[in-house]
Amino acid sequence: MPDKRQPARPSRPGNGRAKITDVAAAAGVSPAVVSRLLRGDDTLRIRDDTRERVLAVAADLRYTPNEVARALRRSESGILGMAVHDTSNPVYSEILTGAQAEAAASGYALLLADAAELARNDAMFEQVVRGNRIDGLLLQRGSGTADGIIARIASARLPLVLVNDRTRGDIASVALDDEAASHLATRHLIDLGHTAIGHLKLGTPKARSESRVRGWRRALHGAGLPEGPQLRGGHTSDEGAAALPRLLDGPAPPTAVVVSNVLSAVGAMTAARESGLRVPGDLSIAAVHDVFFAAHLSPPLTVVRLPLRELGRRSVAAILRLLDGAPVRHERIDDPPPELLVRGSTAPPR
């Protein structure tokens, strides 16, 4: 049966460089069809005359040969890269689980890398990013990841999605509702009766840290309470253990602390115990993120659980959309929402 659609007559864009959307519009198909055809997707099922039409339009518009060749090379790898700033962090195992499941369901393998090493090791960067070994990269920045790596990846024209990060412009991102998480933790402490609530913040990356600071601050202001002391608690137990004594070293120490990183909260609990403070008798501690051992600490740690597996899943879905020619999007995961898990580390003040 003949194809009755009448595609638009090909016309080259004003800047002289055709885009995948130009090819799609002229051929009367979706950008995803063009992308999959030009990268040699064997699972694509289209009519022979449609295939010939798309190829003819791409040739007529002089769709950039380098982009077609790069797409074909990428299709041969079937691999997505994921770089996190600390591969030993148990928080990321949940993100990776979701990402791996989504990648496998779409016929891709997932390659794990350390973001800090990728940023400072030029040989690794060239091999992974510029070596046509991966089709796209998921990047979670942290304190050891230079912002410049984003510009370097962009210059390599490798599809990129920032994980649990927010950007503006032409870098795609998928983020959690960090502000809601820290607001929920702070609100819990307020509901217990605490009026002096401190904060150990992340510090970096800036967007994620500022979101959690806003949540803490918004809960306090909403309850008519002053802001307690605030210091950088970092991302590790050692950083949390070093920061807590300094946070409490003032004329009016807080009776409760929101810690923006669960590993930092573990260190804070150790520091409190070594200082002779009882948790929660003398100091309540609540953290953002849950890990498998948080419920087995002494006392068990109160946390706000965020949908980390969904973050991994949605991040892979975002990179696959880019590979199919979709425009850049910035997403925030609101469903499921952050969940408060009340355990033994929080209680009403004495």
PDB file of C-alpha atoms in Angstrom, residues 16-266:
ATOM      1  CA  GLY A  16      23.294  26.135   6.356  1.00  0.00           C
ATOM      2  CA  ARG A  17      23.459  23.262   8.857  1.00  0.00           C
ATOM      3  CA  ALA A  18      20.629  20.749   8.953  1.00  0.00           C
ATOM      4  CA  LYS A  19      19.377  19.319  12.223  1.00  0.00           C
ATOM      5  CA  ILE A  20      17.752  15.985  12.824  1.00  0.00           C
ATOM      6  CA  THR A  21      14.406  17.781  13.223  1.00  0.00           C
ATOM      7  CA  ASP A  22      14.828  19.304   9.760  1.00  0.00           C
ATOM      8  CA  VAL A  23      15.350  15.870   8.251  1.00  0.00           C
ATOM      9  CA  ALA A  24      12.359  14.487  10.159  1.00  0.00           C
ATOM     10  CA  ALA A  25      10.033  17.313   9.080  1.00  0.00           C
ATOM     11  CA  ALA A  26      11.051  17.067   5.443  1.00  0.00           C
ATOM     12  CA  ALA A  27      10.712  13.281   5.380  1.00  0.00           C
ATOM     13  CA  GLY A  28       7.401  13.247   7.234  1.00  0.00           C
ATOM     14  CA  VAL A  29       8.629  11.066  10.116  1.00  0.00           C
ATOM     15  CA  SER A  30       9.576  11.620  13.753  1.00  0.00           C
ATOM     16  CA  PRO A  31      13.100  12.654  14.846  1.00  0.00           C
ATOM     17  CA  ALA A  32      13.320   9.325  16.704  1.00  0.00           C
ATOM     18  CA  VAL A  33      12.866   7.430  13.410  1.00  0.00           C
ATOM     19  CA  VAL A  34      15.599   9.484  11.746  1.00  0.00           C
ATOM     20  CA  SER A  35      17.955   8.960  14.687  1.00  0.00           C
ATOM     21  CA  ARG A  36      17.382   5.212  14.876  1.00  0.00           C
ATOM     22  CA  LEU A  37      17.701   4.759  11.118  1.00  0.00           C
ATOM     23  CA  LEU A  38      20.938   6.745  10.848  1.00  0.00           C
ATOM     24  CA  ARG A  39      22.515   4.950  13.789  1.00  0.00           C
ATOM     25  CA  GLY A  40      21.706   1.567  12.322  1.00  0.00           C
ATOM     26  CA  ASP A  41      19.086   0.381  14.783  1.00  0.00           C
ATOM     27  CA  ASP A  42      18.253  -3.163  13.637  1.00  0.00           C
ATOM     28  CA  THR A  43      15.042  -3.190  15.682  1.00  0.00           C
ATOM     29  CA  LEU A  44      13.534  -0.296  13.691  1.00  0.00           C
ATOM     30  CA  ARG A  45      10.583  -1.464  11.586  1.00  0.00           C
ATOM     31  CA  ILE A  46       9.679   0.914   8.760  1.00  0.00           C
ATOM     32  CA  ARG A  47       8.678   0.507   5.119  1.00  0.00           C
ATOM     33  CA  ASP A  48      11.431   0.333   2.516  1.00  0.00           C
ATOM     34  CA  ASP A  49      10.108   3.423   0.727  1.00  0.00           C
ATOM     35  CA  THR A  50      10.114   5.360   4.023  1.00  0.00           C
ATOM     36  CA  ARG A  51      13.699   4.285   4.677  1.00  0.00           C
ATOM     37  CA  GLU A  52      14.760   5.420   1.205  1.00  0.00           C
ATOM     38  CA  ARG A  53      12.934   8.733   1.624  1.00  0.00           C
ATOM     39  CA  VAL A  54      14.643   9.516   4.938  1.00  0.00           C
ATOM     40  CA  LEU A  55      18.072   8.685   3.531  1.00  0.00           C
ATOM     41  CA  ALA A  56      17.387  10.782   0.419  1.00  0.00           C
ATOM     42  CA  VAL A  57      16.275  13.774   2.509  1.00  0.00           C
ATOM     43  CA  ALA A  58      19.330  13.454   4.765  1.00  0.00           C
ATOM     44  CA  ALA A  59      21.562  13.468   1.705  1.00  0.00           C
ATOM     45  CA  ASP A  60      19.683  16.351   0.048  1.00  0.00           C
ATOM     46  CA  LEU A  61      19.935  18.484   3.208  1.00  0.00           C
ATOM     47  CA  ARG A  62      23.549  17.455   3.605  1.00  0.00           C
ATOM     48  CA  TYR A  63      22.838  16.332   7.132  1.00  0.00           C
ATOM     49  CA  THR A  64      26.283  16.553   8.747  1.00  0.00           C
ATOM     50  CA  PRO A  65      28.218  13.401   7.776  1.00  0.00           C
ATOM     51  CA  ASN A  66      30.249  13.540  10.991  1.00  0.00           C
ATOM     52  CA  GLU A  67      27.070  13.390  13.059  1.00  0.00           C
ATOM     53  CA  VAL A  68      25.787  10.415  11.083  1.00  0.00           C
ATOM     54  CA  ALA A  69      29.093   8.591  11.394  1.00  0.00           C
ATOM     55  CA  ARG A  70      29.266   9.342  15.105  1.00  0.00           C
ATOM     56  CA  ALA A  71      25.727   8.038  15.570  1.00  0.00           C
ATOM     57  CA  LEU A  72      26.604   4.838  13.713  1.00  0.00           C
ATOM     58  CA  ARG A  73      29.683   4.317  15.859  1.00  0.00           C
ATOM     59  CA  ARG A  74      27.682   4.887  19.015  1.00  0.00           C
ATOM     60  CA  SER A  75      25.057   2.385  17.971  1.00  0.00           C
ATOM     61  CA  GLU A  76      27.745  -0.296  17.816  1.00  0.00           C
ATOM     62  CA  SER A  77      28.715   0.161  21.457  1.00  0.00           C
ATOM     63  CA  GLY A  78      25.322  -0.270  23.117  1.00  0.00           C
ATOM     64  CA  ILE A  79      26.896   1.130  26.275  1.00  0.00           C
ATOM     65  CA  LEU A  80      25.949   4.075  28.474  1.00  0.00           C
ATOM     66  CA  GLY A  81      28.433   5.597  30.906  1.00  0.00           C
ATOM     67  CA  MET A  82      27.612   6.680  34.445  1.00  0.00           C
ATOM     68  CA  ALA A  83      30.126   8.709  36.441  1.00  0.00           C
ATOM     69  CA  VAL A  84      29.518   9.391  40.150  1.00  0.00           C
ATOM     70  CA  HIS A  85      31.753  11.391  42.438  1.00  0.00           C
ATOM     71  CA  ASP A  86      32.356   8.569  44.953  1.00  0.00           C
ATOM     72  CA  THR A  87      31.879   5.003  43.743  1.00  0.00           C
ATOM     73  CA  SER A  88      32.169   3.669  47.323  1.00  0.00           C
ATOM     74  CA  ASN A  89      29.189   5.728  48.549  1.00  0.00           C
ATOM     75  CA  PRO A  90      26.284   3.359  49.428  1.00  0.00           C
ATOM     76  CA  VAL A  91      23.760   6.039  48.461  1.00  0.00           C
ATOM     77  CA  TYR A  92      24.712   5.517  44.838  1.00  0.00           C
ATOM     78  CA  SER A  93      24.026   1.782  44.856  1.00  0.00           C
ATOM     79  CA  GLU A  94      20.299   2.582  44.759  1.00  0.00           C
ATOM     80  CA  ILE A  95      20.759   5.044  41.881  1.00  0.00           C
ATOM     81  CA  LEU A  96      22.836   2.493  39.992  1.00  0.00           C
ATOM     82  CA  THR A  97      20.250  -0.228  40.570  1.00  0.00           C
ATOM     83  CA  GLY A  98      17.549   1.885  38.933  1.00  0.00           C
ATOM     84  CA  ALA A  99      19.846   3.008  36.126  1.00  0.00           C
ATOM     85  CA  GLN A 100      21.013  -0.531  35.400  1.00  0.00           C
ATOM     86  CA  ALA A 101      17.468  -1.875  35.247  1.00  0.00           C
ATOM     87  CA  GLU A 102      16.331   0.827  32.805  1.00  0.00           C
ATOM     88  CA  ALA A 103      19.442   0.460  30.639  1.00  0.00           C
ATOM     89  CA  ALA A 104      19.076  -3.325  30.447  1.00  0.00           C
ATOM     90  CA  ALA A 105      15.383  -3.039  29.567  1.00  0.00           C
ATOM     91  CA  SER A 106      16.385  -0.817  26.632  1.00  0.00           C
ATOM     92  CA  GLY A 107      19.150  -3.113  25.415  1.00  0.00           C
ATOM     93  CA  TYR A 108      22.086  -1.146  26.853  1.00  0.00           C
ATOM     94  CA  ALA A 109      24.907  -2.006  29.226  1.00  0.00           C
ATOM     95  CA  LEU A 110      25.991   0.479  31.908  1.00  0.00           C
ATOM     96  CA  LEU A 111      29.638   1.396  32.456  1.00  0.00           C
ATOM     97  CA  LEU A 112      30.518   2.882  35.881  1.00  0.00           C
ATOM     98  CA  ALA A 113      33.275   5.472  36.309  1.00  0.00           C
ATOM     99  CA  ASP A 114      34.546   7.807  39.024  1.00  0.00           C
ATOM    100  CA  ALA A 115      33.643  11.397  38.119  1.00  0.00           C
ATOM    101  CA  ALA A 116      36.648  12.926  39.908  1.00  0.00           C
ATOM    102  CA  GLU A 117      39.042  10.575  38.129  1.00  0.00           C
ATOM    103  CA  LEU A 118      37.354  11.320  34.814  1.00  0.00           C
ATOM    104  CA  ALA A 119      37.860  15.043  35.467  1.00  0.00           C
ATOM    105  CA  ARG A 120      41.546  14.868  36.329  1.00  0.00           C
ATOM    106  CA  ASN A 121      42.767  11.943  34.208  1.00  0.00           C
ATOM    107  CA  ASP A 122      43.118  13.139  30.637  1.00  0.00           C
ATOM    108  CA  ALA A 123      43.909   9.662  29.319  1.00  0.00           C
ATOM    109  CA  MET A 124      40.732   8.227  30.845  1.00  0.00           C
ATOM    110  CA  PHE A 125      38.698  11.158  29.542  1.00  0.00           C
ATOM    111  CA  GLU A 126      39.978  10.649  26.017  1.00  0.00           C
ATOM    112  CA  GLN A 127      39.364   6.908  26.198  1.00  0.00           C
ATOM    113  CA  VAL A 128      35.855   7.057  27.661  1.00  0.00           C
ATOM    114  CA  VAL A 129      34.405  10.311  26.331  1.00  0.00           C
ATOM    115  CA  ARG A 130      36.170  10.806  23.026  1.00  0.00           C
ATOM    116  CA  GLY A 131      36.876   7.163  22.231  1.00  0.00           C
ATOM    117  CA  ASN A 132      33.366   6.336  20.960  1.00  0.00           C
ATOM    118  CA  ARG A 133      33.083   3.662  23.634  1.00  0.00           C
ATOM    119  CA  ILE A 134      29.813   4.954  25.064  1.00  0.00           C
ATOM    120  CA  ASP A 135      26.659   6.350  23.508  1.00  0.00           C
ATOM    121  CA  GLY A 136      25.972   8.879  26.265  1.00  0.00           C
ATOM    122  CA  LEU A 137      27.049   9.818  29.778  1.00  0.00           C
ATOM    123  CA  LEU A 138      25.193  10.255  33.063  1.00  0.00           C
ATOM    124  CA  LEU A 139      27.193  12.499  35.403  1.00  0.00           C
ATOM    125  CA  GLN A 140      26.716  13.127  39.109  1.00  0.00           C
ATOM    126  CA  ARG A 141      28.981  15.897  40.235  1.00  0.00           C
ATOM    127  CA  GLY A 142      30.401  16.166  43.741  1.00  0.00           C
ATOM    128  CA  SER A 143      33.050  17.978  45.753  1.00  0.00           C
ATOM    129  CA  GLY A 144      35.856  16.333  43.758  1.00  0.00           C
ATOM    130  CA  THR A 145      34.378  17.015  40.329  1.00  0.00           C
ATOM    131  CA  ALA A 146      35.460  20.149  38.520  1.00  0.00           C
ATOM    132  CA  ASP A 147      32.690  22.042  36.751  1.00  0.00           C
ATOM    133  CA  GLY A 148      34.965  22.288  33.727  1.00  0.00           C
ATOM    134  CA  ILE A 149      34.357  18.643  32.888  1.00  0.00           C
ATOM    135  CA  ILE A 150      30.850  19.531  31.735  1.00  0.00           C
ATOM    136  CA  ALA A 151      32.209  21.931  29.139  1.00  0.00           C
ATOM    137  CA  ARG A 152      34.747  19.322  28.006  1.00  0.00           C
ATOM    138  CA  ILE A 153      32.061  16.670  27.579  1.00  0.00           C
ATOM    139  CA  ALA A 154      29.845  19.133  25.736  1.00  0.00           C
ATOM    140  CA  SER A 155      32.702  19.985  23.392  1.00  0.00           C
ATOM    141  CA  ALA A 156      33.009  16.283  22.580  1.00  0.00           C
ATOM    142  CA  ARG A 157      29.334  16.374  21.501  1.00  0.00           C
ATOM    143  CA  LEU A 158      28.531  13.368  23.675  1.00  0.00           C
ATOM    144  CA  PRO A 159      24.931  13.283  24.944  1.00  0.00           C
ATOM    145  CA  LEU A 160      25.042  14.238  28.628  1.00  0.00           C
ATOM    146  CA  VAL A 161      22.561  14.178  31.516  1.00  0.00           C
ATOM    147  CA  LEU A 162      23.378  15.600  34.949  1.00  0.00           C
ATOM    148  CA  VAL A 163      22.060  13.327  37.716  1.00  0.00           C
ATOM    149  CA  ASN A 164      20.483  14.953  40.791  1.00  0.00           C
ATOM    150  CA  ASP A 165      21.561  18.315  39.579  1.00  0.00           C
ATOM    151  CA  ARG A 166      19.844  21.321  38.094  1.00  0.00           C
ATOM    152  CA  THR A 167      21.073  23.253  35.120  1.00  0.00           C
ATOM    153  CA  ARG A 168      19.799  25.933  32.841  1.00  0.00           C
ATOM    154  CA  GLY A 169      20.458  25.954  29.164  1.00  0.00           C
ATOM    155  CA  ASP A 170      21.425  23.087  26.917  1.00  0.00           C
ATOM    156  CA  ILE A 171      22.606  20.413  29.388  1.00  0.00           C
ATOM    157  CA  ALA A 172      19.832  17.984  30.338  1.00  0.00           C
ATOM    158  CA  SER A 173      19.265  17.209  34.024  1.00  0.00           C
ATOM    159  CA  VAL A 174      17.194  15.026  36.334  1.00  0.00           C
ATOM    160  CA  ALA A 175      16.957  16.094  39.981  1.00  0.00           C
ATOM    161  CA  LEU A 176      15.358  15.052  43.242  1.00  0.00           C
ATOM    162  CA  ASP A 177      13.336  17.441  45.390  1.00  0.00           C
ATOM    163  CA  ASP A 178      16.164  18.187  47.821  1.00  0.00           C
ATOM    164  CA  GLU A 179      14.453  21.243  49.226  1.00  0.00           C
ATOM    165  CA  ALA A 180      11.379  19.223  50.177  1.00  0.00           C
ATOM    166  CA  ALA A 181      13.591  16.590  51.825  1.00  0.00           C
ATOM    167  CA  SER A 182      15.440  18.965  54.143  1.00  0.00           C
ATOM    168  CA  HIS A 183      12.195  20.834  54.851  1.00  0.00           C
ATOM    169  CA  LEU A 184      10.580  17.553  55.919  1.00  0.00           C
ATOM    170  CA  ALA A 185      13.489  16.673  58.237  1.00  0.00           C
ATOM    171  CA  THR A 186      13.458  20.144  59.804  1.00  0.00           C
ATOM    172  CA  ARG A 187       9.691  20.158  60.163  1.00  0.00           C
ATOM    173  CA  HIS A 188       9.904  16.843  62.019  1.00  0.00           C
ATOM    174  CA  LEU A 189      12.296  18.351  64.569  1.00  0.00           C
ATOM    175  CA  ILE A 190      10.081  21.419  64.954  1.00  0.00           C
ATOM    176  CA  ASP A 191       7.056  19.197  65.567  1.00  0.00           C
ATOM    177  CA  LEU A 192       9.005  17.452  68.335  1.00  0.00           C
ATOM    178  CA  GLY A 193       9.376  20.821  70.061  1.00  0.00           C
ATOM    179  CA  HIS A 194      12.891  21.880  69.078  1.00  0.00           C
ATOM    180  CA  THR A 195      13.380  25.620  68.636  1.00  0.00           C
ATOM    181  CA  ALA A 196      17.163  25.678  68.126  1.00  0.00           C
ATOM    182  CA  ILE A 197      17.967  23.611  65.048  1.00  0.00           C
ATOM    183  CA  GLY A 198      21.368  23.660  63.376  1.00  0.00           C
ATOM    184  CA  HIS A 199      22.395  22.451  59.945  1.00  0.00           C
ATOM    185  CA  LEU A 200      25.378  20.583  58.550  1.00  0.00           C
ATOM    186  CA  LYS A 201      25.175  21.366  54.826  1.00  0.00           C
ATOM    187  CA  LEU A 202      26.749  19.757  51.791  1.00  0.00           C
ATOM    188  CA  GLY A 203      28.693  22.729  50.455  1.00  0.00           C
ATOM    189  CA  THR A 204      29.067  21.239  46.977  1.00  0.00           C
ATOM    190  CA  PRO A 205      27.781  20.853  44.364  1.00  0.00           C
ATOM    191  CA  LYS A 206      26.269  24.278  44.765  1.00  0.00           C
ATOM    192  CA  ALA A 207      22.769  23.672  43.365  1.00  0.00           C
ATOM    193  CA  ARG A 208      22.131  20.573  45.485  1.00  0.00           C
ATOM    194  CA  SER A 209      23.547  22.177  48.617  1.00  0.00           C
ATOM    195  CA  GLU A 210      21.560  25.376  48.207  1.00  0.00           C
ATOM    196  CA  SER A 211      18.329  23.430  47.713  1.00  0.00           C
ATOM    197  CA  ARG A 212      18.767  21.655  51.046  1.00  0.00           C
ATOM    198  CA  VAL A 213      19.685  24.898  52.785  1.00  0.00           C
ATOM    199  CA  ARG A 214      16.499  26.467  51.440  1.00  0.00           C
ATOM    200  CA  GLY A 215      14.390  23.627  52.812  1.00  0.00           C
ATOM    201  CA  TRP A 216      15.920  23.943  56.287  1.00  0.00           C
ATOM    202  CA  ARG A 217      15.550  27.714  56.253  1.00  0.00           C
ATOM    203  CA  ARG A 218      11.987  27.661  54.925  1.00  0.00           C
ATOM    204  CA  ALA A 219      10.812  25.296  57.670  1.00  0.00           C
ATOM    205  CA  LEU A 220      12.345  27.484  60.386  1.00  0.00           C
ATOM    206  CA  HIS A 221      10.932  30.710  58.983  1.00  0.00           C
ATOM    207  CA  GLY A 222       7.530  29.092  58.521  1.00  0.00           C
ATOM    208  CA  ALA A 223       7.485  28.208  62.210  1.00  0.00           C
ATOM    209  CA  GLY A 224       8.670  31.671  63.261  1.00  0.00           C
ATOM    210  CA  LEU A 225      12.006  30.293  64.506  1.00  0.00           C
ATOM    211  CA  PRO A 226      15.475  31.818  64.116  1.00  0.00           C
ATOM    212  CA  GLU A 227      18.102  30.098  62.034  1.00  0.00           C
ATOM    213  CA  GLY A 228      20.434  27.969  64.103  1.00  0.00           C
ATOM    214  CA  PRO A 229      24.161  27.656  63.382  1.00  0.00           C
ATOM    215  CA  GLN A 230      25.164  26.246  60.013  1.00  0.00           C
ATOM    216  CA  LEU A 231      28.450  24.738  58.848  1.00  0.00           C
ATOM    217  CA  ARG A 232      29.679  22.575  56.010  1.00  0.00           C
ATOM    218  CA  GLY A 233      29.327  18.930  56.985  1.00  0.00           C
ATOM    219  CA  GLY A 234      30.465  17.515  53.666  1.00  0.00           C
ATOM    220  CA  HIS A 235      29.812  14.072  52.209  1.00  0.00           C
ATOM    221  CA  THR A 236      31.766  11.689  54.463  1.00  0.00           C
ATOM    222  CA  SER A 237      31.613  10.435  58.033  1.00  0.00           C
ATOM    223  CA  ASP A 238      34.998  12.017  58.784  1.00  0.00           C
ATOM    224  CA  GLU A 239      33.749  15.420  57.612  1.00  0.00           C
ATOM    225  CA  GLY A 240      30.605  15.089  59.706  1.00  0.00           C
ATOM    226  CA  ALA A 241      32.579  14.049  62.790  1.00  0.00           C
ATOM    227  CA  ALA A 242      34.879  17.069  62.417  1.00  0.00           C
ATOM    228  CA  ALA A 243      32.038  19.538  61.796  1.00  0.00           C
ATOM    229  CA  LEU A 244      29.636  18.689  64.638  1.00  0.00           C
ATOM    230  CA  PRO A 245      31.848  19.859  67.580  1.00  0.00           C
ATOM    231  CA  ARG A 246      32.374  23.188  65.811  1.00  0.00           C
ATOM    232  CA  LEU A 247      28.634  23.521  65.208  1.00  0.00           C
ATOM    233  CA  LEU A 248      27.941  22.997  68.910  1.00  0.00           C
ATOM    234  CA  ASP A 249      30.758  25.270  70.083  1.00  0.00           C
ATOM    235  CA  GLY A 250      28.759  28.423  70.745  1.00  0.00           C
ATOM    236  CA  PRO A 251      26.904  30.275  73.494  1.00  0.00           C
ATOM    237  CA  ALA A 252      23.562  28.705  72.545  1.00  0.00           C
ATOM    238  CA  PRO A 253      24.187  25.282  70.969  1.00  0.00           C
ATOM    239  CA  PRO A 254      21.291  23.707  69.083  1.00  0.00           C
ATOM    240  CA  THR A 255      19.290  20.845  70.559  1.00  0.00           C
ATOM    241  CA  ALA A 256      18.791  19.288  67.117  1.00  0.00           C
ATOM    242  CA  VAL A 257      20.694  19.120  63.830  1.00  0.00           C
ATOM    243  CA  VAL A 258      19.633  18.450  60.247  1.00  0.00           C
ATOM    244  CA  VAL A 259      22.481  16.797  58.345  1.00  0.00           C
ATOM    245  CA  SER A 260      22.251  17.063  54.566  1.00  0.00           C
ATOM    246  CA  ASN A 261      24.229  13.870  53.946  1.00  0.00           C
ATOM    247  CA  VAL A 262      23.564  10.546  55.640  1.00  0.00           C
ATOM    248  CA  LEU A 263      27.242   9.533  55.827  1.00  0.00           C
ATOM    249  CA  SER A 264      28.090  12.870  57.409  1.00  0.00           C
ATOM    250  CA  ALA A 265      25.284  12.197  59.916  1.00  0.00           C
ATOM    251  CA  VAL A 266      26.930   8.908  60.904  1.00  0.00           C
TER     252      VAL A 266
END
